mmCIF file of C-alpha atoms and ligand atoms in Angstrom:
data_model
loop_
_atom_site.group_PDB
_atom_site.id
_atom_site.type_symbol
_atom_site.label_atom_id
_atom_site.label_comp_id
_atom_site.label_asym_id
_atom_site.label_seq_id
_atom_site.Cartn_x
_atom_site.Cartn_y
_atom_site.Cartn_z
ATOM 1 C CA MET A 1 -0.135 -0.145 0.145
ATOM 2 C CA THR A 2 1.277 3.453 -0.713
ATOM 3 C CA HIS A 3 1.227 6.221 1.857
ATOM 4 C CA LEU A 4 -1.692 7.897 -0.090
ATOM 5 C CA ASP A 5 -3.588 4.556 0.215
ATOM 6 C CA GLU A 6 -2.827 4.426 3.747
ATOM 7 C CA LEU A 7 -3.943 7.681 4.462
ATOM 8 C CA LEU A 8 -7.321 7.134 2.441
ATOM 9 C CA SER A 9 -8.039 3.956 4.222
ATOM 10 C CA LEU A 10 -7.182 5.771 7.578
ATOM 11 C CA HIS A 11 -9.865 8.024 6.597
ATOM 12 C CA ARG A 12 -12.631 5.731 5.873
ATOM 13 C CA GLU A 13 -11.830 4.259 9.362
ATOM 14 C CA ILE A 14 -12.437 7.355 10.709
ATOM 15 C CA GLU A 15 -15.544 7.904 9.026
ATOM 16 C CA GLN A 16 -16.880 4.418 10.322
ATOM 17 C CA CYS A 17 -15.579 5.439 13.847
ATOM 18 C CA ARG A 18 -17.580 4.354 16.799
ATOM 19 C CA ARG A 19 -14.575 4.742 19.470
ATOM 20 C CA CYS A 20 -16.614 7.226 21.451
ATOM 21 C CA PRO A 21 -20.271 8.126 21.662
ATOM 22 C CA LEU A 22 -20.357 11.170 19.240
ATOM 23 C CA TRP A 23 -20.942 8.832 16.443
ATOM 24 C CA LYS A 24 -24.603 8.714 17.666
ATOM 25 C CA THR A 25 -25.102 12.431 17.179
ATOM 26 C CA ARG A 26 -22.507 13.609 14.459
ATOM 27 C CA LYS A 27 -23.966 13.511 10.602
ATOM 28 C CA ASN A 28 -20.393 13.120 9.114
ATOM 29 C CA ALA A 29 -17.046 12.265 10.726
ATOM 30 C CA VAL A 30 -14.338 15.029 9.603
ATOM 31 C CA PRO A 31 -11.228 13.318 9.046
ATOM 32 C CA GLY A 32 -9.202 16.156 7.525
ATOM 33 C CA GLU A 33 -8.395 17.554 3.975
ATOM 34 C CA GLY A 34 -5.445 19.142 1.955
ATOM 35 C CA SER A 35 -2.149 17.729 0.524
ATOM 36 C CA ALA A 36 -1.030 14.383 1.535
ATOM 37 C CA VAL A 37 2.429 15.263 1.371
ATOM 38 C CA ALA A 38 1.755 18.604 3.231
ATOM 39 C CA ASP A 39 4.747 20.437 4.674
ATOM 40 C CA VAL A 40 2.375 22.056 7.006
ATOM 41 C CA MET A 41 -0.228 20.520 8.773
ATOM 42 C CA PHE A 42 -3.030 22.718 11.066
ATOM 43 C CA VAL A 43 -4.875 21.056 13.905
ATOM 44 C CA GLY A 44 -8.029 22.521 15.261
ATOM 45 C CA GLU A 45 -10.422 21.794 18.279
ATOM 46 C CA ALA A 46 -13.233 19.919 16.799
ATOM 47 C CA PRO A 47 -15.530 20.133 13.970
ATOM 48 C CA GLY A 48 -18.418 22.667 14.298
ATOM 49 C CA ALA A 49 -22.359 22.147 12.880
ATOM 50 C CA ARG A 50 -21.128 23.305 9.534
ATOM 51 C CA GLU A 51 -18.087 20.639 9.221
ATOM 52 C CA ASP A 52 -20.563 18.105 10.640
ATOM 53 C CA GLU A 53 -22.960 19.046 7.726
ATOM 54 C CA TYR A 54 -20.114 18.612 4.956
ATOM 55 C CA GLY A 55 -17.794 16.075 6.216
ATOM 56 C CA ARG A 56 -14.864 18.821 5.935
ATOM 57 C CA PRO A 57 -12.740 20.682 8.277
ATOM 58 C CA PHE A 58 -12.862 24.506 8.809
ATOM 59 C CA VAL A 59 -15.488 25.485 6.298
ATOM 60 C CA GLY A 60 -17.642 27.837 8.603
ATOM 61 C CA ARG A 61 -16.685 31.182 9.772
ATOM 62 C CA SER A 62 -13.040 29.918 11.577
ATOM 63 C CA GLY A 63 -12.421 28.494 8.132
ATOM 64 C CA ASP A 64 -12.698 31.417 6.238
ATOM 65 C CA LEU A 65 -10.546 33.188 8.487
ATOM 66 C CA LEU A 66 -8.056 30.183 8.609
ATOM 67 C CA THR A 67 -7.858 30.452 4.668
ATOM 68 C CA LYS A 68 -7.464 33.968 4.397
ATOM 69 C CA LEU A 69 -4.696 33.947 7.228
ATOM 70 C CA LEU A 70 -2.864 31.108 4.867
ATOM 71 C CA ALA A 71 -3.742 33.340 1.818
ATOM 72 C CA GLU A 72 -1.848 36.087 3.729
ATOM 73 C CA ILE A 73 1.460 34.037 4.272
ATOM 74 C CA GLY A 74 1.128 32.598 0.183
ATOM 75 C CA LEU A 75 -0.475 29.214 0.992
ATOM 76 C CA SER A 76 -3.722 27.806 -0.268
ATOM 77 C CA ARG A 77 -5.625 24.974 1.589
ATOM 78 C CA ASN A 78 -4.451 22.619 -1.128
ATOM 79 C CA ASP A 79 -0.860 23.325 0.041
ATOM 80 C CA VAL A 80 -1.575 22.073 3.550
ATOM 81 C CA PHE A 81 -3.485 19.588 5.734
ATOM 82 C CA ILE A 82 -6.008 20.765 8.110
ATOM 83 C CA THR A 83 -7.680 18.601 10.756
ATOM 84 C CA SER A 84 -8.567 18.830 14.255
ATOM 85 C CA ILE A 85 -8.286 16.991 17.665
ATOM 86 C CA LEU A 86 -11.692 15.457 17.397
ATOM 87 C CA LYS A 87 -12.972 13.959 14.197
ATOM 88 C CA SER A 88 -16.548 14.234 15.132
ATOM 89 C CA HIS A 89 -18.639 17.383 16.203
ATOM 90 C CA PRO A 90 -19.827 17.913 19.949
ATOM 91 C CA PRO A 91 -23.368 18.408 20.390
ATOM 92 C CA ARG A 92 -23.946 22.266 20.852
ATOM 93 C CA ASN A 93 -20.427 23.075 19.944
ATOM 94 C CA ARG A 94 -19.151 21.918 23.687
ATOM 95 C CA PRO A 95 -15.498 21.394 24.283
ATOM 96 C CA PRO A 96 -14.024 17.978 23.931
ATOM 97 C CA ILE A 97 -14.041 16.067 26.950
ATOM 98 C CA LYS A 98 -10.895 13.671 28.000
ATOM 99 C CA LEU A 99 -12.494 10.475 26.821
ATOM 100 C CA GLU A 100 -12.972 11.750 23.278
ATOM 101 C CA ILE A 101 -9.792 13.274 23.146
ATOM 102 C CA ASP A 102 -8.156 9.971 23.974
ATOM 103 C CA ALA A 103 -10.178 7.687 21.655
ATOM 104 C CA CYS A 104 -9.320 10.189 18.601
ATOM 105 C CA PHE A 105 -5.640 11.075 19.381
ATOM 106 C CA PRO A 106 -4.443 7.493 17.672
ATOM 107 C CA TYR A 107 -5.894 8.918 14.448
ATOM 108 C CA LEU A 108 -4.014 12.340 14.580
ATOM 109 C CA LEU A 109 -0.734 10.302 15.448
ATOM 110 C CA LYS A 110 -1.239 8.363 12.421
ATOM 111 C CA GLN A 111 -1.909 11.286 10.457
ATOM 112 C CA PHE A 112 1.600 12.958 11.563
ATOM 113 C CA GLU A 113 3.321 9.273 10.437
ATOM 114 C CA LEU A 114 1.543 9.201 7.039
ATOM 115 C CA ILE A 115 1.883 12.786 6.120
ATOM 116 C CA GLN A 116 5.298 13.691 7.843
ATOM 117 C CA PRO A 117 5.004 17.693 7.753
ATOM 118 C CA SER A 118 7.824 19.436 8.707
ATOM 119 C CA VAL A 119 5.761 21.660 10.918
ATOM 120 C CA ILE A 120 2.567 21.010 12.860
ATOM 121 C CA VAL A 121 0.611 24.344 13.934
ATOM 122 C CA LEU A 122 -1.543 23.689 16.719
ATOM 123 C CA LEU A 123 -4.407 25.985 16.684
ATOM 124 C CA GLY A 124 -5.860 26.824 20.156
ATOM 125 C CA SER A 125 -5.728 25.632 23.584
ATOM 126 C CA VAL A 126 -7.382 22.490 23.072
ATOM 127 C CA ALA A 127 -4.912 21.381 20.340
ATOM 128 C CA VAL A 128 -1.850 22.588 22.200
ATOM 129 C CA SER A 129 -3.165 20.704 25.454
ATOM 130 C CA ALA A 130 -4.041 17.580 23.995
ATOM 131 C CA VAL A 131 -0.445 17.201 22.095
ATOM 132 C CA MET A 132 1.831 19.253 24.315
ATOM 133 C CA GLY A 133 0.268 19.471 28.033
ATOM 134 C CA PRO A 134 -1.220 22.470 29.650
ATOM 135 C CA TRP A 135 0.441 25.663 28.553
ATOM 136 C CA LYS A 136 -1.239 29.207 28.722
ATOM 137 C CA MET A 137 -1.918 30.264 25.005
ATOM 138 C CA SER A 138 -0.456 33.866 26.011
ATOM 139 C CA ASP A 139 2.564 32.079 26.766
ATOM 140 C CA CYS A 140 3.200 29.824 23.957
ATOM 141 C CA HIS A 141 1.661 31.182 20.822
ATOM 142 C CA GLY A 142 4.001 32.430 18.158
ATOM 143 C CA ARG A 143 6.499 29.560 19.417
ATOM 144 C CA PHE A 144 8.046 26.331 17.789
ATOM 145 C CA TYR A 145 8.678 23.238 20.072
ATOM 146 C CA GLU A 146 10.802 20.854 18.879
ATOM 147 C CA GLY A 147 9.885 17.265 20.083
ATOM 148 C CA SER A 148 12.217 14.341 19.006
ATOM 149 C CA ASP A 149 10.791 13.614 16.032
ATOM 150 C CA ARG A 150 8.363 16.873 15.150
ATOM 151 C CA VAL A 151 8.496 20.245 14.984
ATOM 152 C CA PHE A 152 5.074 21.958 16.560
ATOM 153 C CA PHE A 153 4.024 25.719 16.238
ATOM 154 C CA MET A 154 1.333 27.383 18.352
ATOM 155 C CA THR A 155 -1.029 30.004 17.671
ATOM 156 C CA TYR A 156 -4.704 30.844 18.810
ATOM 157 C CA HIS A 157 -7.775 29.328 17.176
ATOM 158 C CA PRO A 158 -9.143 31.338 14.551
ATOM 159 C CA ALA A 159 -12.703 31.297 16.558
ATOM 160 C CA ALA A 160 -10.889 33.213 19.155
ATOM 161 C CA ALA A 161 -9.726 35.766 16.540
ATOM 162 C CA LEU A 162 -13.393 36.305 15.279
ATOM 163 C CA ARG A 163 -14.454 37.335 19.005
ATOM 164 C CA PHE A 164 -11.423 39.305 19.970
ATOM 165 C CA PRO A 165 -9.869 41.591 16.953
ATOM 166 C CA GLU A 166 -6.647 41.914 19.007
ATOM 167 C CA VAL A 167 -6.055 38.500 18.617
ATOM 168 C CA ARG A 168 -6.791 38.378 14.986
ATOM 169 C CA GLU A 169 -3.655 40.736 14.940
ATOM 170 C CA VAL A 170 -1.691 38.445 17.363
ATOM 171 C CA MET A 171 -2.752 35.514 14.832
ATOM 172 C CA ARG A 172 -1.186 37.456 11.772
ATOM 173 C CA THR A 173 2.033 38.211 13.558
ATOM 174 C CA ASP A 174 2.111 34.184 14.281
ATOM 175 C CA PHE A 175 1.765 33.384 10.823
ATOM 176 C CA ALA A 176 4.336 35.733 9.595
ATOM 177 C CA ILE A 177 6.794 33.748 12.034
ATOM 178 C CA LEU A 178 5.466 30.673 10.326
ATOM 179 C CA LYS A 179 6.039 31.876 7.320
ATOM 180 C CA THR A 180 9.826 33.034 7.888
ATOM 181 C CA HIS A 181 10.123 29.527 9.450
ATOM 182 C CA LEU A 182 8.923 27.724 6.163
ATOM 183 C CA ASP A 183 11.220 30.080 3.859
ATOM 184 C CA GLN A 184 14.186 29.229 6.014
ATOM 185 C CA VAL A 185 13.114 25.420 5.650
ATOM 186 C CA ALA A 186 12.779 25.949 2.078
ATOM 187 C CA VAL A 187 16.208 27.472 1.562
ATOM 188 C CA ILE A 188 17.883 24.626 3.481
ATOM 189 C CA SER A 189 16.354 21.839 1.989
ATOM 190 C CA THR A 190 17.125 22.921 -1.730
ATOM 191 C CA GLY A 191 20.384 24.426 -0.855
ATOM 192 C CA THR A 192 19.527 27.681 -2.597
ATOM 193 C CA ASP A 193 17.549 30.725 -1.882
ATOM 194 C CA SER A 194 14.864 31.011 -4.195
ATOM 195 C CA GLU A 195 15.018 34.520 -4.256
ATOM 196 C CA SER A 196 18.510 34.530 -5.910
HETATM 197 N N1 URA B 201 -13.079 24.390 14.393
HETATM 198 C C1 URA B 201 -11.924 23.456 14.594
HETATM 199 O O1 URA B 201 -11.315 23.055 15.425
HETATM 200 N N2 URA B 201 -12.225 22.599 13.621
HETATM 201 C C2 URA B 201 -13.085 22.484 12.526
HETATM 202 O O2 URA B 201 -13.121 21.893 11.571
HETATM 203 C C3 URA B 201 -14.009 23.773 12.618
HETATM 204 C C4 URA B 201 -13.912 24.725 13.473
#
């Protein structure tokens, strides 16, 4: 099986998943979408009502903002891979509970392994605490963390930026930091500065 086949088969498995009770209330599981060989992967919190309707991640208002922030650093949704900690919508958009996070987490780890992104961007405190452990957003946003085999970057969730205009500006600055890092990685991996 190629790694693309493995990713597709993982996503079929997620669509049928009954590891936690959310399968009873969801319309569609939301495995994630984007490039299977993405350099950058974005991890949100959980699908909202609109994502549940379409089976696609970040297609509501938060998604519009994420798409815009990506465009501002020269990326399209097809360049990256977008998913969330939970692959099923929690009723009434309540925050994910531990049992759901624990049930879903192996899917995310498998996505990391198959896609092998050079940076994993954790969007908001649910993603940060699920992957890194407790860390205040005001302390960790805009920062990279190099684990043994993965590099993480932390920023706010777009939903917070929709509520608070000042957070939107902070996210813009964080995305600019991310872009600088990606440009440096591109120079190192090609061995040439693409501008020259
Ligand atoms: N918020 C998330 O965290 N994930 C989605 O897919 C949509 C909104």
